[in-house]
């Protein structure tokens, strides 16, 4: 299911459920000519990283093949954060999404009950009405 996993990776790049993560500077340091004093809080924005055209040319384009081959550069794809505090559940979450997607695609046809349902951040990215669907079993 490599292609399905690439599709999941692409969705998490374009619409990361968490918008970012905070860190605290443990020492004074300089980055890109900015001096960050010890104790300052830093926010790493997932969306900005994932839509940086230097890292992902034509960043709004949904192209699952981007994740083929050696994949993204380190810390350029961070829906689950990165470093020692990276999401502990990331493999569990990815497998669950993949199993859900596989069953939805192979066993059902569906359509949206509310086609123009709004998506909001509260603070997680979520459909405002819970994304009701009409499911129809697929004949196998
Ligand atoms: C699509 C689903 C999920 C997403 C997008 C997600 C994303 C994240 C992100 C961005 C962080 C912060 C990482 C950082 O600060 O660098 C995090 C932390 C964490 N996540 Fe997840 N997560 C997901 C599912 C899960 C699941 C299913 C579990 C547990 C079974 C889990 C457990 C944790 C824990 C324990 C932390 C805190 C890690 C730490 O601070 O050391 N997550 N997650």
Tab-separated table of C-alpha atoms and ligand atoms in Angstrom:
chain	number	residue	atom	x	y	z
A	1	UNK	CA	0.000	0.000	0.000
A	2	UNK	CA	2.877	2.345	-0.765
A	3	UNK	CA	0.791	4.652	-2.957
A	4	UNK	CA	-1.964	4.900	-0.288
A	5	UNK	CA	0.699	5.796	2.283
A	6	UNK	CA	1.977	8.500	-0.076
A	7	UNK	CA	-1.572	9.867	-0.363
A	8	UNK	CA	-1.856	9.950	3.448
A	9	UNK	CA	1.547	11.676	3.694
A	10	UNK	CA	0.405	14.243	1.152
A	11	UNK	CA	-2.839	15.003	3.012
A	12	UNK	CA	-0.872	15.450	6.251
A	13	UNK	CA	1.475	17.832	4.401
A	14	UNK	CA	-1.302	20.004	2.948
A	15	UNK	CA	-3.643	19.867	5.963
A	16	UNK	CA	-1.610	19.042	9.090
A	17	UNK	CA	-4.058	18.478	11.992
A	18	UNK	CA	-1.720	20.330	14.379
A	19	UNK	CA	-0.488	23.727	13.276
A	20	UNK	CA	2.882	23.475	15.012
A	21	UNK	CA	4.825	22.896	18.209
A	22	UNK	CA	6.500	25.069	20.846
A	23	UNK	CA	10.046	24.821	22.084
A	24	UNK	CA	11.976	26.760	24.748
A	25	UNK	CA	15.529	27.958	24.056
A	26	UNK	CA	17.807	26.328	26.646
A	27	UNK	CA	20.776	28.556	25.722
A	28	UNK	CA	21.310	31.828	23.826
A	29	UNK	CA	21.816	31.122	20.140
A	30	UNK	CA	21.852	32.833	16.754
A	31	UNK	CA	19.923	31.560	13.762
A	32	UNK	CA	19.736	33.303	10.359
A	33	UNK	CA	21.044	36.554	11.949
A	34	UNK	CA	18.390	36.456	14.710
A	35	UNK	CA	19.593	36.234	18.293
A	36	UNK	CA	17.323	34.023	20.407
A	37	UNK	CA	17.877	34.501	24.152
A	38	UNK	CA	17.751	31.612	26.595
A	39	UNK	CA	14.219	31.065	27.919
A	40	UNK	CA	12.379	32.410	24.857
A	41	UNK	CA	9.527	30.334	23.495
A	42	UNK	CA	9.772	29.386	19.837
A	43	UNK	CA	6.932	28.236	17.635
A	44	UNK	CA	7.644	25.976	14.695
A	45	UNK	CA	4.819	26.381	12.172
A	46	UNK	CA	4.017	23.107	10.424
A	47	UNK	CA	1.927	24.759	7.706
A	48	UNK	CA	4.656	27.281	6.790
A	49	UNK	CA	7.251	24.519	6.560
A	50	UNK	CA	5.000	22.255	4.496
A	51	UNK	CA	4.128	25.038	2.046
A	52	UNK	CA	7.641	26.429	1.629
A	53	UNK	CA	8.190	26.456	-2.169
A	54	UNK	CA	11.916	25.889	-1.647
A	55	UNK	CA	11.173	22.557	0.044
A	56	UNK	CA	8.066	21.715	-2.016
A	57	UNK	CA	7.951	23.374	-5.457
A	58	UNK	CA	4.368	24.309	-6.380
A	59	UNK	CA	3.411	23.600	-2.747
A	60	UNK	CA	-0.408	23.668	-3.134
A	61	UNK	CA	-0.342	20.892	-5.724
A	62	UNK	CA	-1.572	17.493	-4.538
A	63	UNK	CA	1.075	15.169	-5.925
A	64	UNK	CA	1.453	11.911	-4.010
A	65	UNK	CA	4.558	10.995	-6.030
A	66	UNK	CA	6.522	13.688	-4.148
A	67	UNK	CA	7.029	11.160	-1.370
A	68	UNK	CA	8.493	8.476	-3.603
A	69	UNK	CA	12.188	7.685	-3.565
A	70	UNK	CA	14.235	9.040	-0.680
A	71	UNK	CA	11.341	11.255	0.550
A	72	UNK	CA	11.575	14.704	2.141
A	73	UNK	CA	14.636	16.396	3.582
A	74	UNK	CA	15.002	16.025	7.367
A	75	UNK	CA	12.621	18.347	9.292
A	76	UNK	CA	10.852	19.526	6.133
A	77	UNK	CA	7.891	17.166	6.702
A	78	UNK	CA	6.725	17.561	10.306
A	79	UNK	CA	3.005	16.712	10.799
A	80	UNK	CA	4.110	14.722	13.868
A	81	UNK	CA	6.750	17.205	15.001
A	82	UNK	CA	10.407	16.256	15.101
A	83	UNK	CA	13.360	15.585	17.351
A	84	UNK	CA	13.249	13.990	20.792
A	85	UNK	CA	9.690	15.215	21.507
A	86	UNK	CA	8.251	13.953	18.231
A	87	UNK	CA	4.765	12.424	18.462
A	88	UNK	CA	5.016	9.069	20.207
A	89	UNK	CA	1.945	7.794	18.388
A	90	UNK	CA	3.003	8.668	14.846
A	91	UNK	CA	3.390	5.118	13.521
A	92	UNK	CA	0.196	4.038	15.277
A	93	UNK	CA	-1.652	7.040	13.797
A	94	UNK	CA	-0.289	6.437	10.288
A	95	UNK	CA	-1.275	2.761	10.331
A	96	UNK	CA	-4.761	3.588	11.629
A	97	UNK	CA	-5.286	6.194	8.915
A	98	UNK	CA	-4.075	3.701	6.299
A	99	UNK	CA	-6.388	0.903	7.514
A	100	UNK	CA	-9.330	3.318	7.637
A	101	UNK	CA	-8.586	4.626	4.140
A	102	UNK	CA	-8.120	1.118	2.716
A	103	UNK	CA	-11.489	-0.064	4.067
A	104	UNK	CA	-13.305	3.100	3.010
A	105	UNK	CA	-11.986	2.920	-0.537
A	106	UNK	CA	-12.323	-0.839	-1.083
A	107	UNK	CA	-15.627	-1.472	0.733
A	108	UNK	CA	-17.698	1.679	0.261
A	109	UNK	CA	-18.715	4.419	-2.087
A	110	UNK	CA	-19.640	7.598	-0.305
A	111	UNK	CA	-20.674	11.176	-0.743
A	112	UNK	CA	-20.675	14.159	1.551
A	113	UNK	CA	-23.978	14.877	3.307
A	114	UNK	CA	-22.892	18.567	3.554
A	115	UNK	CA	-20.796	19.260	0.427
A	116	UNK	CA	-19.787	22.787	1.441
A	117	UNK	CA	-19.146	22.012	5.124
A	118	UNK	CA	-16.765	24.522	6.690
A	119	UNK	CA	-13.404	23.407	8.094
A	120	UNK	CA	-12.162	25.211	11.180
A	121	UNK	CA	-9.367	25.135	13.757
A	122	UNK	CA	-10.631	24.603	17.310
A	123	UNK	CA	-7.594	24.229	17.806
A	124	UNK	CA	-7.416	21.015	15.739
A	125	UNK	CA	-8.300	21.179	12.081
A	126	UNK	CA	-11.814	19.724	11.905
A	127	UNK	CA	-15.006	19.792	9.843
A	128	UNK	CA	-17.491	21.958	11.747
A	129	UNK	CA	-20.424	19.495	11.480
A	130	UNK	CA	-18.411	16.287	12.036
A	131	UNK	CA	-18.225	15.389	8.311
A	132	UNK	CA	-21.434	13.324	7.946
A	133	UNK	CA	-21.261	10.916	4.963
A	134	UNK	CA	-23.712	8.748	3.050
A	135	UNK	CA	-22.123	5.310	2.706
A	136	UNK	CA	-23.058	2.758	0.063
A	137	UNK	CA	-21.541	-0.740	0.122
A	138	UNK	CA	-19.359	-1.578	-2.873
A	139	UNK	CA	-20.094	-4.880	-4.588
A	140	UNK	CA	-16.959	-7.018	-4.354
B	1	LIG	C1	-2.902	12.186	12.960
B	1	LIG	C2	-2.682	11.953	14.253
B	1	LIG	C3	-1.636	12.677	15.067
B	1	LIG	C4	-0.947	13.812	14.799
B	1	LIG	C5	-1.027	14.719	13.556
B	1	LIG	C6	-0.083	14.070	15.929
B	1	LIG	C7	0.786	15.142	16.024
B	1	LIG	C8	1.584	15.407	17.114
B	1	LIG	C9	2.478	16.539	17.221
B	1	LIG	C10	2.688	17.617	16.155
B	1	LIG	C11	3.090	16.457	18.431
B	1	LIG	C12	4.117	17.456	19.006
B	1	LIG	C13	5.500	16.962	18.605
B	1	LIG	C14	6.585	17.950	18.929
B	1	LIG	O1	6.469	18.738	19.888
B	1	LIG	O2	7.613	17.919	18.227
B	1	LIG	C15	2.588	15.274	19.101
B	1	LIG	C16	2.971	14.853	20.358
B	1	LIG	C17	2.525	13.717	20.954
B	1	LIG	N1	1.667	12.769	20.435
B	1	LIG	FE1	0.753	12.882	18.617
B	1	LIG	N2	-0.258	13.067	16.851
B	1	LIG	C18	-1.190	12.195	16.369
B	1	LIG	C19	-1.628	11.036	16.973
B	1	LIG	C20	-1.158	10.536	18.173
B	1	LIG	C21	-1.547	9.262	18.756
B	1	LIG	C22	-2.531	8.273	18.105
B	1	LIG	C23	-0.892	9.159	19.938
B	1	LIG	C24	-0.920	8.074	20.979
B	1	LIG	C25	-1.366	6.856	20.767
B	1	LIG	C26	-0.087	10.372	20.105
B	1	LIG	C27	0.710	10.644	21.190
B	1	LIG	C28	1.495	11.759	21.343
B	1	LIG	C29	2.286	12.047	22.523
B	1	LIG	C30	2.382	11.198	23.802
B	1	LIG	C31	2.948	13.267	22.287
B	1	LIG	C32	3.896	14.029	23.229
B	1	LIG	C33	5.320	13.580	22.950
B	1	LIG	C34	6.312	14.323	23.842
B	1	LIG	O3	6.062	15.474	24.194
B	1	LIG	O4	7.370	13.752	24.131
B	1	LIG	N3	-0.275	11.165	19.012
B	1	LIG	N4	1.676	14.649	18.274
